[in-house]
């Protein structure tokens, strides 16, 4: 899940909420949306390999 930040960057959050904190885990902050989308695909790949 990608959200746009007030600073103009993009942050990738986990899809599920972290049971410990009740919030979504931050999986990285990126300057462009394309970079965030690429990292999201990489994360999904490594979840299954």
PDB file of N, CA and C in Angstrom:
ATOM      1  N   UNK A   1       0.845  -1.179   0.000  1.00  0.00           N
ATOM      2  CA  UNK A   1       0.000   0.000   0.000  1.00  0.00           C
ATOM      3  C   UNK A   1       0.890   1.242   0.000  1.00  0.00           C
ATOM      4  N   UNK A   2       0.717   2.083  -0.999  1.00  0.00           N
ATOM      5  CA  UNK A   2       1.572   3.262  -1.153  1.00  0.00           C
ATOM      6  C   UNK A   2       0.769   4.511  -0.797  1.00  0.00           C
ATOM      7  N   UNK A   3       1.362   5.365   0.030  1.00  0.00           N
ATOM      8  CA  UNK A   3       0.718   6.630   0.392  1.00  0.00           C
ATOM      9  C   UNK A   3       1.645   7.785   0.052  1.00  0.00           C
ATOM     10  N   UNK A   4       1.056   8.887  -0.387  1.00  0.00           N
ATOM     11  CA  UNK A   4       1.842  10.089  -0.681  1.00  0.00           C
ATOM     12  C   UNK A   4       2.033  10.859   0.620  1.00  0.00           C
ATOM     13  N   UNK A   5       3.274  11.313   0.847  1.00  0.00           N
ATOM     14  CA  UNK A   5       3.587  12.055   2.062  1.00  0.00           C
ATOM     15  C   UNK A   5       3.464  13.555   1.822  1.00  0.00           C
ATOM     16  N   UNK A   6       3.335  14.304   2.889  1.00  0.00           N
ATOM     17  CA  UNK A   6       3.236  15.764   2.783  1.00  0.00           C
ATOM     18  C   UNK A   6       4.508  16.345   2.174  1.00  0.00           C
ATOM     19  N   UNK A   7       5.646  15.659   2.382  1.00  0.00           N
ATOM     20  CA  UNK A   7       6.926  16.133   1.857  1.00  0.00           C
ATOM     21  C   UNK A   7       7.044  15.918   0.344  1.00  0.00           C
ATOM     22  N   UNK A   8       6.075  15.214  -0.251  1.00  0.00           N
ATOM     23  CA  UNK A   8       6.108  14.972  -1.691  1.00  0.00           C
ATOM     24  C   UNK A   8       6.629  13.596  -2.050  1.00  0.00           C
ATOM     25  N   UNK A   9       7.157  12.854  -1.078  1.00  0.00           N
ATOM     26  CA  UNK A   9       7.653  11.503  -1.334  1.00  0.00           C
ATOM     27  C   UNK A   9       6.532  10.492  -1.216  1.00  0.00           C
ATOM     28  N   UNK A  10       6.894   9.220  -1.316  1.00  0.00           N
ATOM     29  CA  UNK A  10       5.916   8.142  -1.210  1.00  0.00           C
ATOM     30  C   UNK A  10       6.441   7.119  -0.220  1.00  0.00           C
ATOM     31  N   UNK A  11       5.536   6.551   0.567  1.00  0.00           N
ATOM     32  CA  UNK A  11       5.935   5.542   1.537  1.00  0.00           C
ATOM     33  C   UNK A  11       5.150   4.268   1.298  1.00  0.00           C
ATOM     34  N   UNK A  12       5.864   3.153   1.367  1.00  0.00           N
ATOM     35  CA  UNK A  12       5.258   1.837   1.187  1.00  0.00           C
ATOM     36  C   UNK A  12       4.939   1.262   2.562  1.00  0.00           C
ATOM     37  N   UNK A  13       3.669   0.915   2.762  1.00  0.00           N
ATOM     38  CA  UNK A  13       3.228   0.309   4.012  1.00  0.00           C
ATOM     39  C   UNK A  13       2.810  -1.125   3.749  1.00  0.00           C
ATOM     40  N   UNK A  14       2.926  -1.972   4.777  1.00  0.00           N
ATOM     41  CA  UNK A  14       2.455  -3.349   4.644  1.00  0.00           C
ATOM     42  C   UNK A  14       0.942  -3.335   4.483  1.00  0.00           C
ATOM     43  N   UNK A  15       0.409  -4.389   3.881  1.00  0.00           N
ATOM     44  CA  UNK A  15      -1.035  -4.460   3.654  1.00  0.00           C
ATOM     45  C   UNK A  15      -1.784  -4.747   4.947  1.00  0.00           C
ATOM     46  N   UNK A  16      -1.188  -5.598   5.793  1.00  0.00           N
ATOM     47  CA  UNK A  16      -1.828  -5.941   7.064  1.00  0.00           C
ATOM     48  C   UNK A  16      -1.330  -5.016   8.164  1.00  0.00           C
ATOM     49  N   UNK A  17      -2.152  -4.852   9.190  1.00  0.00           N
ATOM     50  CA  UNK A  17      -1.724  -4.056  10.340  1.00  0.00           C
ATOM     51  C   UNK A  17      -0.830  -4.909  11.229  1.00  0.00           C
ATOM     52  N   UNK A  18       0.166  -4.283  11.821  1.00  0.00           N
ATOM     53  CA  UNK A  18       1.073  -4.950  12.750  1.00  0.00           C
ATOM     54  C   UNK A  18       0.298  -5.222  14.037  1.00  0.00           C
ATOM     55  N   UNK A  19       0.179  -6.494  14.447  1.00  0.00           N
ATOM     56  CA  UNK A  19      -0.631  -6.782  15.641  1.00  0.00           C
ATOM     57  C   UNK A  19      -0.086  -6.125  16.915  1.00  0.00           C
ATOM     58  N   UNK A  20       1.234  -5.898  16.951  1.00  0.00           N
ATOM     59  CA  UNK A  20       1.853  -5.326  18.145  1.00  0.00           C
ATOM     60  C   UNK A  20       1.488  -3.846  18.323  1.00  0.00           C
ATOM     61  N   UNK A  21       1.511  -3.079  17.218  1.00  0.00           N
ATOM     62  CA  UNK A  21       1.285  -1.637  17.316  1.00  0.00           C
ATOM     63  C   UNK A  21      -0.108  -1.224  16.841  1.00  0.00           C
ATOM     64  N   UNK A  22      -0.755  -2.071  16.032  1.00  0.00           N
ATOM     65  CA  UNK A  22      -2.059  -1.718  15.483  1.00  0.00           C
ATOM     66  C   UNK A  22      -1.962  -0.824  14.257  1.00  0.00           C
ATOM     67  N   UNK A  23      -0.718  -0.552  13.796  1.00  0.00           N
ATOM     68  CA  UNK A  23      -0.510   0.284  12.612  1.00  0.00           C
ATOM     69  C   UNK A  23       0.124  -0.546  11.506  1.00  0.00           C
ATOM     70  N   UNK A  24       0.190   0.031  10.329  1.00  0.00           N
ATOM     71  CA  UNK A  24       0.834  -0.658   9.211  1.00  0.00           C
ATOM     72  C   UNK A  24       2.341  -0.459   9.277  1.00  0.00           C
ATOM     73  N   UNK A  25       3.096  -1.507   8.945  1.00  0.00           N
ATOM     74  CA  UNK A  25       4.548  -1.430   9.026  1.00  0.00           C
ATOM     75  C   UNK A  25       5.111  -0.658   7.831  1.00  0.00           C
ATOM     76  N   UNK A  26       6.048   0.249   8.099  1.00  0.00           N
ATOM     77  CA  UNK A  26       6.694   1.032   7.048  1.00  0.00           C
ATOM     78  C   UNK A  26       7.723   0.148   6.349  1.00  0.00           C
ATOM     79  N   UNK A  27       7.575  -0.015   5.025  1.00  0.00           N
ATOM     80  CA  UNK A  27       8.491  -0.870   4.258  1.00  0.00           C
ATOM     81  C   UNK A  27       9.438  -0.054   3.389  1.00  0.00           C
ATOM     82  N   UNK A  28       9.520   1.244   3.627  1.00  0.00           N
ATOM     83  CA  UNK A  28      10.457   2.060   2.861  1.00  0.00           C
ATOM     84  C   UNK A  28       9.830   3.351   2.368  1.00  0.00           C
ATOM     85  N   UNK A  29      10.675   4.370   2.206  1.00  0.00           N
ATOM     86  CA  UNK A  29      10.241   5.681   1.724  1.00  0.00           C
ATOM     87  C   UNK A  29      10.992   5.991   0.437  1.00  0.00           C
ATOM     88  N   UNK A  30      10.284   6.501  -0.567  1.00  0.00           N
ATOM     89  CA  UNK A  30      10.855   6.697  -1.900  1.00  0.00           C
ATOM     90  C   UNK A  30      10.491   8.080  -2.429  1.00  0.00           C
ATOM     91  N   UNK A  31      11.325   8.593  -3.338  1.00  0.00           N
ATOM     92  CA  UNK A  31      11.068   9.922  -3.899  1.00  0.00           C
ATOM     93  C   UNK A  31      10.030   9.868  -5.008  1.00  0.00           C
ATOM     94  N   UNK A  32       9.966   8.754  -5.751  1.00  0.00           N
ATOM     95  CA  UNK A  32       8.987   8.649  -6.839  1.00  0.00           C
ATOM     96  C   UNK A  32       8.042   7.488  -6.588  1.00  0.00           C
ATOM     97  N   UNK A  33       6.843   7.617  -7.137  1.00  0.00           N
ATOM     98  CA  UNK A  33       5.857   6.543  -6.994  1.00  0.00           C
ATOM     99  C   UNK A  33       6.316   5.280  -7.729  1.00  0.00           C
ATOM    100  N   UNK A  34       6.979   5.452  -8.872  1.00  0.00           N
ATOM    101  CA  UNK A  34       7.456   4.302  -9.643  1.00  0.00           C
ATOM    102  C   UNK A  34       8.444   3.472  -8.820  1.00  0.00           C
ATOM    103  N   UNK A  35       9.324   4.147  -8.074  1.00  0.00           N
ATOM    104  CA  UNK A  35      10.299   3.434  -7.238  1.00  0.00           C
ATOM    105  C   UNK A  35       9.577   2.669  -6.130  1.00  0.00           C
ATOM    106  N   UNK A  36       8.550   3.270  -5.560  1.00  0.00           N
ATOM    107  CA  UNK A  36       7.775   2.605  -4.505  1.00  0.00           C
ATOM    108  C   UNK A  36       7.040   1.387  -5.060  1.00  0.00           C
ATOM    109  N   UNK A  37       6.481   1.518  -6.266  1.00  0.00           N
ATOM    110  CA  UNK A  37       5.776   0.393  -6.886  1.00  0.00           C
ATOM    111  C   UNK A  37       6.734  -0.737  -7.208  1.00  0.00           C
ATOM    112  N   UNK A  38       7.933  -0.411  -7.674  1.00  0.00           N
ATOM    113  CA  UNK A  38       8.929  -1.438  -7.966  1.00  0.00           C
ATOM    114  C   UNK A  38       9.305  -2.186  -6.687  1.00  0.00           C
ATOM    115  N   UNK A  39       9.514  -1.456  -5.604  1.00  0.00           N
ATOM    116  CA  UNK A  39       9.881  -2.095  -4.341  1.00  0.00           C
ATOM    117  C   UNK A  39       8.745  -2.969  -3.827  1.00  0.00           C
ATOM    118  N   UNK A  40       7.502  -2.530  -4.050  1.00  0.00           N
ATOM    119  CA  UNK A  40       6.347  -3.332  -3.623  1.00  0.00           C
ATOM    120  C   UNK A  40       6.350  -4.680  -4.346  1.00  0.00           C
ATOM    121  N   UNK A  41       6.659  -4.672  -5.652  1.00  0.00           N
ATOM    122  CA  UNK A  41       6.741  -5.925  -6.404  1.00  0.00           C
ATOM    123  C   UNK A  41       7.876  -6.797  -5.867  1.00  0.00           C
ATOM    124  N   UNK A  42       9.026  -6.182  -5.553  1.00  0.00           N
ATOM    125  CA  UNK A  42      10.161  -6.932  -4.996  1.00  0.00           C
ATOM    126  C   UNK A  42       9.782  -7.589  -3.674  1.00  0.00           C
ATOM    127  N   UNK A  43       9.062  -6.860  -2.833  1.00  0.00           N
ATOM    128  CA  UNK A  43       8.630  -7.394  -1.534  1.00  0.00           C
ATOM    129  C   UNK A  43       7.717  -8.596  -1.746  1.00  0.00           C
ATOM    130  N   UNK A  44       6.758  -8.482  -2.663  1.00  0.00           N
ATOM    131  CA  UNK A  44       5.836  -9.590  -2.929  1.00  0.00           C
ATOM    132  C   UNK A  44       6.590 -10.807  -3.450  1.00  0.00           C
ATOM    133  N   UNK A  45       7.611 -10.592  -4.276  1.00  0.00           N
ATOM    134  CA  UNK A  45       8.422 -11.687  -4.803  1.00  0.00           C
ATOM    135  C   UNK A  45       9.125 -12.427  -3.664  1.00  0.00           C
ATOM    136  N   UNK A  46       9.758 -11.682  -2.774  1.00  0.00           N
ATOM    137  CA  UNK A  46      10.535 -12.321  -1.702  1.00  0.00           C
ATOM    138  C   UNK A  46       9.642 -12.975  -0.652  1.00  0.00           C
ATOM    139  N   UNK A  47       8.382 -12.569  -0.569  1.00  0.00           N
ATOM    140  CA  UNK A  47       7.467 -13.235   0.346  1.00  0.00           C
ATOM    141  C   UNK A  47       7.251 -14.688  -0.074  1.00  0.00           C
ATOM    142  N   UNK A  48       7.396 -14.959  -1.368  1.00  0.00           N
ATOM    143  CA  UNK A  48       7.067 -16.276  -1.904  1.00  0.00           C
ATOM    144  C   UNK A  48       8.284 -17.075  -2.371  1.00  0.00           C
ATOM    145  N   UNK A  49       9.495 -16.527  -2.200  1.00  0.00           N
ATOM    146  CA  UNK A  49      10.704 -17.249  -2.638  1.00  0.00           C
ATOM    147  C   UNK A  49      11.734 -17.312  -1.531  1.00  0.00           C
TER     148      UNK A  49
END
